[in-house]
mmCIF file of C-alpha atoms in Angstrom:
data_model
loop_
_atom_site.group_PDB
_atom_site.id
_atom_site.type_symbol
_atom_site.label_atom_id
_atom_site.label_comp_id
_atom_site.label_asym_id
_atom_site.label_seq_id
_atom_site.Cartn_x
_atom_site.Cartn_y
_atom_site.Cartn_z
ATOM 1 C CA UNK A 23 91.680 83.957 96.934
ATOM 2 C CA UNK A 24 95.530 84.752 95.931
ATOM 3 C CA UNK A 25 96.815 88.484 95.982
ATOM 4 C CA UNK A 26 97.453 87.832 91.694
ATOM 5 C CA UNK A 27 93.375 87.014 91.528
ATOM 6 C CA UNK A 28 92.669 89.942 93.457
ATOM 7 C CA UNK A 29 95.153 92.137 91.986
ATOM 8 C CA UNK A 30 93.542 91.159 88.578
ATOM 9 C CA UNK A 31 90.695 92.405 89.333
ATOM 10 C CA UNK A 32 91.139 95.716 90.498
ATOM 11 C CA UNK A 33 93.150 95.776 87.766
ATOM 12 C CA UNK A 34 90.227 95.028 85.359
ATOM 13 C CA UNK A 35 87.802 97.700 87.255
ATOM 14 C CA UNK A 36 89.571 100.813 86.910
ATOM 15 C CA UNK A 37 90.537 100.362 83.489
ATOM 16 C CA UNK A 38 86.928 100.822 83.141
ATOM 17 C CA UNK A 39 86.248 103.598 85.707
ATOM 18 C CA UNK A 40 89.923 104.718 85.777
ATOM 19 C CA UNK A 41 89.118 107.914 88.116
ATOM 20 C CA UNK A 42 87.047 106.610 90.033
ATOM 21 C CA UNK A 43 87.785 106.959 94.214
ATOM 22 C CA UNK A 44 89.374 110.158 93.420
ATOM 23 C CA UNK A 45 85.594 111.338 92.001
ATOM 24 C CA UNK A 46 84.000 109.754 95.251
ATOM 25 C CA UNK A 47 86.434 112.092 98.007
ATOM 26 C CA UNK A 48 87.669 114.807 96.051
ATOM 27 C CA UNK A 49 84.762 116.743 97.310
ATOM 28 C CA UNK A 50 84.387 115.655 100.178
ATOM 29 C CA UNK A 51 84.976 117.840 103.323
ATOM 30 C CA UNK A 52 85.324 116.108 106.772
ATOM 31 C CA UNK A 53 84.057 119.134 109.330
ATOM 32 C CA UNK A 54 87.770 121.862 109.378
ATOM 33 C CA UNK A 55 87.458 121.652 105.264
ATOM 34 C CA UNK A 56 89.497 119.741 104.409
ATOM 35 C CA UNK A 57 89.184 116.372 102.015
ATOM 36 C CA UNK A 58 90.604 113.650 102.983
ATOM 37 C CA UNK A 59 93.501 113.858 100.197
ATOM 38 C CA UNK A 60 94.396 117.538 101.983
ATOM 39 C CA UNK A 61 94.688 115.973 105.110
ATOM 40 C CA UNK A 62 97.081 114.032 103.644
ATOM 41 C CA UNK A 63 99.121 116.510 102.134
ATOM 42 C CA UNK A 64 99.461 118.755 105.928
ATOM 43 C CA UNK A 65 100.095 115.144 107.561
ATOM 44 C CA UNK A 66 103.671 115.439 105.298
ATOM 45 C CA UNK A 67 104.782 118.999 105.482
ATOM 46 C CA UNK A 68 108.701 119.336 105.321
ATOM 47 C CA UNK A 69 109.163 116.778 103.457
ATOM 48 C CA UNK A 70 110.264 116.856 99.983
ATOM 49 C CA UNK A 71 110.373 113.667 98.562
ATOM 50 C CA UNK A 72 107.529 112.172 98.518
ATOM 51 C CA UNK A 73 105.638 108.532 97.870
ATOM 52 C CA UNK A 74 102.444 108.305 97.078
ATOM 53 C CA UNK A 75 101.694 104.426 96.711
ATOM 54 C CA UNK A 76 98.452 103.115 95.297
ATOM 55 C CA UNK A 77 98.521 107.686 93.116
ATOM 56 C CA UNK A 78 95.921 106.618 91.380
ATOM 57 C CA UNK A 79 94.590 109.515 88.672
ATOM 58 C CA UNK A 80 96.893 111.755 90.442
ATOM 59 C CA UNK A 81 95.265 113.989 92.233
ATOM 60 C CA UNK A 82 96.880 113.480 95.513
ATOM 61 C CA UNK A 83 100.867 113.772 93.585
ATOM 62 C CA UNK A 84 98.673 117.279 92.129
ATOM 63 C CA UNK A 85 97.534 118.169 95.337
ATOM 64 C CA UNK A 86 101.691 118.182 97.130
ATOM 65 C CA UNK A 87 103.049 119.318 93.558
ATOM 66 C CA UNK A 88 101.823 122.797 94.681
ATOM 67 C CA UNK A 89 104.647 122.975 97.621
ATOM 68 C CA UNK A 90 106.989 124.413 95.746
ATOM 69 C CA UNK A 91 110.627 122.453 95.778
ATOM 70 C CA UNK A 92 108.365 118.657 97.101
ATOM 71 C CA UNK A 93 109.836 115.798 94.476
ATOM 72 C CA UNK A 94 106.794 113.684 94.035
ATOM 73 C CA UNK A 95 106.023 110.018 92.691
ATOM 74 C CA UNK A 96 103.713 107.231 92.673
ATOM 75 C CA UNK A 97 103.265 104.049 92.074
ATOM 76 C CA UNK A 98 99.781 101.944 90.696
ATOM 77 C CA UNK A 99 98.978 98.937 89.168
ATOM 78 C CA UNK A 100 96.307 100.358 87.260
ATOM 79 C CA UNK A 101 98.123 101.580 83.218
ATOM 80 C CA UNK A 102 94.713 103.580 82.477
ATOM 81 C CA UNK A 103 94.879 105.808 86.141
ATOM 82 C CA UNK A 104 98.453 105.574 85.770
ATOM 83 C CA UNK A 105 97.793 107.248 81.782
ATOM 84 C CA UNK A 106 95.396 110.575 83.298
ATOM 85 C CA UNK A 107 98.203 111.233 85.774
ATOM 86 C CA UNK A 108 100.285 112.246 83.945
ATOM 87 C CA UNK A 109 97.741 114.923 82.309
ATOM 88 C CA UNK A 110 98.226 116.646 85.311
ATOM 89 C CA UNK A 111 100.404 119.449 85.925
ATOM 90 C CA UNK A 112 103.070 117.500 87.868
ATOM 91 C CA UNK A 113 106.653 118.934 87.902
ATOM 92 C CA UNK A 114 109.740 117.794 84.676
ATOM 93 C CA UNK A 115 110.958 114.287 86.384
ATOM 94 C CA UNK A 116 107.945 112.967 87.826
ATOM 95 C CA UNK A 117 108.316 109.578 88.222
ATOM 96 C CA UNK A 118 104.521 107.179 87.607
ATOM 97 C CA UNK A 119 105.012 103.347 87.558
ATOM 98 C CA UNK A 120 103.548 100.994 87.252
ATOM 99 C CA UNK A 121 104.329 98.551 89.232
ATOM 100 C CA UNK A 122 103.277 96.726 92.948
ATOM 101 C CA UNK A 123 103.315 98.254 96.191
ATOM 102 C CA UNK A 124 105.191 94.197 97.386
ATOM 103 C CA UNK A 125 108.618 95.387 94.792
ATOM 104 C CA UNK A 126 108.844 99.236 94.909
ATOM 105 C CA UNK A 127 111.147 99.808 91.272
ATOM 106 C CA UNK A 128 113.115 102.668 93.842
ATOM 107 C CA UNK A 129 116.562 102.146 95.701
ATOM 108 C CA UNK A 130 117.057 102.320 99.391
ATOM 109 C CA UNK A 131 116.205 105.501 101.441
ATOM 110 C CA UNK A 132 114.873 106.842 98.769
ATOM 111 C CA UNK A 133 112.449 108.735 99.999
ATOM 112 C CA UNK A 134 110.586 111.308 103.142
ATOM 113 C CA UNK A 135 107.728 109.747 103.144
ATOM 114 C CA UNK A 136 105.041 107.708 101.721
ATOM 115 C CA UNK A 137 101.295 108.697 101.266
ATOM 116 C CA UNK A 138 98.646 105.770 100.411
ATOM 117 C CA UNK A 139 95.308 106.995 99.975
ATOM 118 C CA UNK A 140 92.484 103.746 99.618
ATOM 119 C CA UNK A 141 95.048 101.912 98.297
ATOM 120 C CA UNK A 142 97.057 99.786 101.539
ATOM 121 C CA UNK A 143 94.058 98.945 102.822
ATOM 122 C CA UNK A 144 93.401 97.125 99.012
ATOM 123 C CA UNK A 145 96.967 95.105 99.455
ATOM 124 C CA UNK A 146 97.494 92.017 100.092
ATOM 125 C CA UNK A 147 100.845 90.109 100.571
ATOM 126 C CA UNK A 148 100.547 93.356 103.064
ATOM 127 C CA UNK A 149 104.252 92.142 105.546
ATOM 128 C CA UNK A 150 105.848 92.868 101.943
ATOM 129 C CA UNK A 151 105.031 95.956 101.190
ATOM 130 C CA UNK A 152 106.359 97.180 104.844
ATOM 131 C CA UNK A 153 109.199 95.601 104.255
ATOM 132 C CA UNK A 154 108.980 97.955 100.706
ATOM 133 C CA UNK A 155 108.410 100.951 102.291
ATOM 134 C CA UNK A 156 110.706 101.095 104.991
ATOM 135 C CA UNK A 157 112.782 99.991 102.540
ATOM 136 C CA UNK A 158 112.730 102.751 100.174
ATOM 137 C CA UNK A 159 111.719 105.168 103.450
ATOM 138 C CA UNK A 160 115.022 106.950 104.513
ATOM 139 C CA UNK A 161 115.740 106.464 108.638
ATOM 140 C CA UNK A 162 112.603 108.484 110.473
ATOM 141 C CA UNK A 163 110.743 108.908 107.540
ATOM 142 C CA UNK A 164 107.172 109.475 107.421
ATOM 143 C CA UNK A 165 103.919 106.883 106.157
ATOM 144 C CA UNK A 166 100.579 108.605 105.778
ATOM 145 C CA UNK A 167 97.328 106.651 105.329
ATOM 146 C CA UNK A 168 93.447 107.160 104.405
ATOM 147 C CA UNK A 169 92.001 104.150 105.514
ATOM 148 C CA UNK A 170 88.600 103.931 104.798
ATOM 149 C CA UNK A 171 85.842 103.362 108.062
ATOM 150 C CA UNK A 172 82.630 102.487 107.859
ATOM 151 C CA UNK A 173 79.059 104.322 107.018
ATOM 152 C CA UNK A 174 78.210 107.765 109.660
ATOM 153 C CA UNK A 175 75.217 105.724 111.326
ATOM 154 C CA UNK A 176 71.847 107.065 110.573
ATOM 155 C CA UNK A 177 72.244 108.625 106.676
ATOM 156 C CA UNK A 178 72.783 107.799 102.917
ATOM 157 C CA UNK A 179 76.019 105.675 102.937
ATOM 158 C CA UNK A 180 74.326 103.409 105.318
ATOM 159 C CA UNK A 181 71.259 102.870 104.196
ATOM 160 C CA UNK A 182 73.772 102.316 101.075
ATOM 161 C CA UNK A 183 75.354 99.137 102.881
ATOM 162 C CA UNK A 184 72.396 97.424 103.911
ATOM 163 C CA UNK A 185 70.725 97.408 100.749
ATOM 164 C CA UNK A 186 74.217 96.669 98.908
ATOM 165 C CA UNK A 187 75.108 93.954 101.473
ATOM 166 C CA UNK A 188 71.670 92.776 100.103
ATOM 167 C CA UNK A 189 71.929 92.798 97.136
ATOM 168 C CA UNK A 190 75.596 90.551 96.732
ATOM 169 C CA UNK A 191 74.046 88.177 99.227
ATOM 170 C CA UNK A 192 71.539 87.413 96.405
ATOM 171 C CA UNK A 193 73.696 87.666 93.456
ATOM 172 C CA UNK A 194 75.808 84.597 91.988
ATOM 173 C CA UNK A 195 78.236 84.051 93.039
ATOM 174 C CA UNK A 196 80.698 84.919 88.896
ATOM 175 C CA UNK A 197 78.886 88.626 89.943
ATOM 176 C CA UNK A 198 80.422 89.005 93.849
ATOM 177 C CA UNK A 199 83.703 90.303 94.734
ATOM 178 C CA UNK A 200 87.633 88.129 95.087
ATOM 179 C CA UNK A 201 88.398 89.157 98.843
ATOM 180 C CA UNK A 202 91.017 92.658 99.434
ATOM 181 C CA UNK A 203 93.559 93.113 101.215
ATOM 182 C CA UNK A 204 94.656 92.043 104.504
ATOM 183 C CA UNK A 205 91.690 93.112 107.702
ATOM 184 C CA UNK A 206 94.376 94.020 109.974
ATOM 185 C CA UNK A 207 95.213 97.298 107.957
ATOM 186 C CA UNK A 208 91.608 98.463 109.179
ATOM 187 C CA UNK A 209 92.440 98.022 112.011
ATOM 188 C CA UNK A 210 94.893 100.123 114.894
ATOM 189 C CA UNK A 211 96.713 97.105 116.322
ATOM 190 C CA UNK A 212 96.045 94.482 112.966
ATOM 191 C CA UNK A 213 98.274 97.573 111.060
ATOM 192 C CA UNK A 214 100.567 97.559 113.924
ATOM 193 C CA UNK A 215 101.595 94.124 114.298
ATOM 194 C CA UNK A 216 102.265 94.595 110.295
ATOM 195 C CA UNK A 217 104.546 97.349 110.332
ATOM 196 C CA UNK A 218 105.620 96.917 113.653
ATOM 197 C CA UNK A 219 108.389 93.916 112.901
ATOM 198 C CA UNK A 220 109.798 96.383 109.404
ATOM 199 C CA UNK A 221 110.560 99.095 111.995
ATOM 200 C CA UNK A 222 107.462 101.278 112.425
ATOM 201 C CA UNK A 223 106.983 103.399 115.457
ATOM 202 C CA UNK A 224 103.583 102.662 116.788
ATOM 203 C CA UNK A 225 101.109 104.401 114.326
ATOM 204 C CA UNK A 226 98.762 107.417 115.306
ATOM 205 C CA UNK A 227 95.118 106.360 114.269
ATOM 206 C CA UNK A 228 93.010 109.484 113.940
ATOM 207 C CA UNK A 229 89.259 108.805 113.148
ATOM 208 C CA UNK A 230 87.650 111.393 110.663
ATOM 209 C CA UNK A 231 84.048 111.862 109.106
ATOM 210 C CA UNK A 232 84.109 112.868 105.606
ATOM 211 C CA UNK A 233 81.142 114.720 104.347
ATOM 212 C CA UNK A 234 79.853 113.731 101.159
ATOM 213 C CA UNK A 235 76.379 114.847 101.168
ATOM 214 C CA UNK A 236 75.205 116.472 97.581
ATOM 215 C CA UNK A 237 71.267 116.341 95.503
ATOM 216 C CA UNK A 238 70.526 112.712 95.796
ATOM 217 C CA UNK A 239 71.735 111.754 92.594
ATOM 218 C CA UNK A 240 74.771 112.528 93.257
ATOM 219 C CA UNK A 241 75.135 110.714 95.793
ATOM 220 C CA UNK A 242 74.361 107.852 94.107
ATOM 221 C CA UNK A 243 77.242 108.182 91.684
ATOM 222 C CA UNK A 244 79.879 108.435 94.488
ATOM 223 C CA UNK A 245 78.389 105.754 96.565
ATOM 224 C CA UNK A 246 77.740 103.040 93.403
ATOM 225 C CA UNK A 247 81.562 103.353 92.796
ATOM 226 C CA UNK A 248 82.821 100.842 95.128
ATOM 227 C CA UNK A 249 84.257 97.367 94.416
ATOM 228 C CA UNK A 250 81.087 95.713 95.098
ATOM 229 C CA UNK A 251 78.483 97.172 92.321
ATOM 230 C CA UNK A 252 81.374 96.334 89.715
ATOM 231 C CA UNK A 253 80.213 93.518 88.566
ATOM 232 C CA UNK A 254 76.800 93.414 89.903
ATOM 233 C CA UNK A 255 74.922 92.642 85.882
ATOM 234 C CA UNK A 256 72.641 96.241 85.297
ATOM 235 C CA UNK A 257 69.435 95.074 86.600
ATOM 236 C CA UNK A 258 70.605 93.858 89.707
ATOM 237 C CA UNK A 259 71.938 97.491 89.469
ATOM 238 C CA UNK A 260 69.483 99.185 88.810
ATOM 239 C CA UNK A 261 66.899 97.623 91.855
ATOM 240 C CA UNK A 262 69.615 98.352 94.081
ATOM 241 C CA UNK A 263 69.400 102.141 92.552
ATOM 242 C CA UNK A 264 65.442 102.754 93.061
ATOM 243 C CA UNK A 265 65.871 101.650 96.293
ATOM 244 C CA UNK A 266 68.685 103.731 97.015
ATOM 245 C CA UNK A 267 67.042 106.538 95.779
ATOM 246 C CA UNK A 268 63.514 105.436 97.717
ATOM 247 C CA UNK A 269 65.125 104.888 100.949
ATOM 248 C CA UNK A 270 67.038 108.916 100.184
ATOM 249 C CA UNK A 271 63.757 110.415 100.131
ATOM 250 C CA UNK A 272 63.461 109.632 103.944
ATOM 251 C CA UNK A 273 66.962 111.126 104.746
ATOM 252 C CA UNK A 274 66.212 114.189 102.113
ATOM 253 C CA UNK A 275 66.420 117.861 104.285
ATOM 254 C CA UNK A 276 64.527 120.568 102.422
ATOM 255 C CA UNK A 277 66.642 122.176 100.025
ATOM 256 C CA UNK A 278 67.321 119.151 98.271
ATOM 257 C CA UNK A 279 70.477 117.502 99.833
ATOM 258 C CA UNK A 280 70.870 113.573 101.096
ATOM 259 C CA UNK A 281 73.041 114.081 104.696
ATOM 260 C CA UNK A 282 75.987 111.099 103.575
ATOM 261 C CA UNK A 283 79.571 110.642 105.559
ATOM 262 C CA UNK A 284 81.248 108.599 105.919
ATOM 263 C CA UNK A 285 84.159 107.510 108.431
ATOM 264 C CA UNK A 286 87.755 107.691 107.223
ATOM 265 C CA UNK A 287 91.173 106.726 109.516
ATOM 266 C CA UNK A 288 93.719 108.747 109.088
ATOM 267 C CA UNK A 289 97.139 106.969 110.068
ATOM 268 C CA UNK A 290 100.415 107.855 110.854
ATOM 269 C CA UNK A 291 103.811 106.507 111.494
ATOM 270 C CA UNK A 292 107.187 106.770 111.436
ATOM 271 C CA UNK A 293 110.555 104.784 110.425
ATOM 272 C CA UNK A 294 112.041 104.541 113.798
ATOM 273 C CA UNK A 295 114.949 101.798 112.319
ATOM 274 C CA UNK A 296 118.934 103.258 111.351
#
């Protein structure tokens, strides 16, 4: 599957659901009470010029902009998501660009830091992405990313993934998504192999469970936003939903909360080249 085909799928998916990632993750919290977006903000504290790579509907940009004097910028493939980002209270002159990460529309050494929330792992041609990040970051600049890390065992996300896998395996080929991204971005060693050649230091890699628990319908809505569900026909999705609701009953606490945890990897590194 070519990068062009992957990006065509992502554009079409986010045209229909431009705020899907923020809808799923905004309410999730780590054990310390922070969202995965807030963790990224904290990692780039003290940096003024910050690029959000794959900014989506602009939730992270809005959080970044709450620091006085900060100059955020965002790029994304989806014009629909960027339209939502433009409605947020961002500083005057904030650049929001419909651009590919492989060809960033910025001059060399423009940014002090780059953040990316659940986006780097979806990108093809990752060597070119890494080269572009090294180009637009100043020497010593920081890269901070949140990357998906799979389900917390014994909870609703693990149940959902098992049911979804069975649904996708029996679905017609036309209802399956293309392979997205590069597997190397999902492991510490793999990401180092991509970033080190362009001058980044070995990554700091921290796995953090994010609690997405809630009433069963809320949990379903969050999980059903994953890419694999998008191409499935309505009957398959309804069957998947029914099976999930049935299975979730066994997990539901007396207060009606369904436990649902997802691991994310919080990854940081700095550009060491001069």
